[in-house]
PDB file of C-alpha atoms in Angstrom:
ATOM      1  CA  UNK A 136     -39.167  -7.791 -16.024  1.00 51.00           C
ATOM      2  CA  UNK A 137     -35.106  -9.669 -16.565  1.00 60.00           C
ATOM      3  CA  UNK A 138     -34.129  -5.904 -15.311  1.00 60.00           C
ATOM      4  CA  UNK A 139     -35.911  -6.459 -12.365  1.00 55.00           C
ATOM      5  CA  UNK A 140     -34.905 -10.289 -11.472  1.00 58.00           C
ATOM      6  CA  UNK A 141     -31.367  -8.994 -12.082  1.00 55.00           C
ATOM      7  CA  UNK A 142     -31.749  -6.421  -9.549  1.00 58.00           C
ATOM      8  CA  UNK A 143     -33.088  -8.539  -7.192  1.00 65.00           C
ATOM      9  CA  UNK A 144     -29.750 -11.114  -7.574  1.00 66.00           C
ATOM     10  CA  UNK A 145     -27.768  -8.153  -6.861  1.00 70.00           C
ATOM     11  CA  UNK A 146     -29.118  -7.126  -3.831  1.00 71.00           C
ATOM     12  CA  UNK A 147     -28.808 -10.743  -2.424  1.00 72.00           C
ATOM     13  CA  UNK A 148     -25.219 -10.579  -3.645  1.00 70.00           C
ATOM     14  CA  UNK A 149     -24.265  -7.632  -1.805  1.00 67.00           C
ATOM     15  CA  UNK A 150     -25.658  -9.556   1.123  1.00 68.00           C
ATOM     16  CA  UNK A 151     -23.489 -12.099   1.004  1.00 72.00           C
ATOM     17  CA  UNK A 152     -20.542 -10.733   0.056  1.00 67.00           C
ATOM     18  CA  UNK A 153     -21.707  -8.281   3.689  1.00 65.00           C
TER      19      UNK A 153
END
């Protein structure tokens, strides 16, 4: 479950960088 949450955070970080 933690892995799925981490993946979501990574996706949000990518959008923030863009």
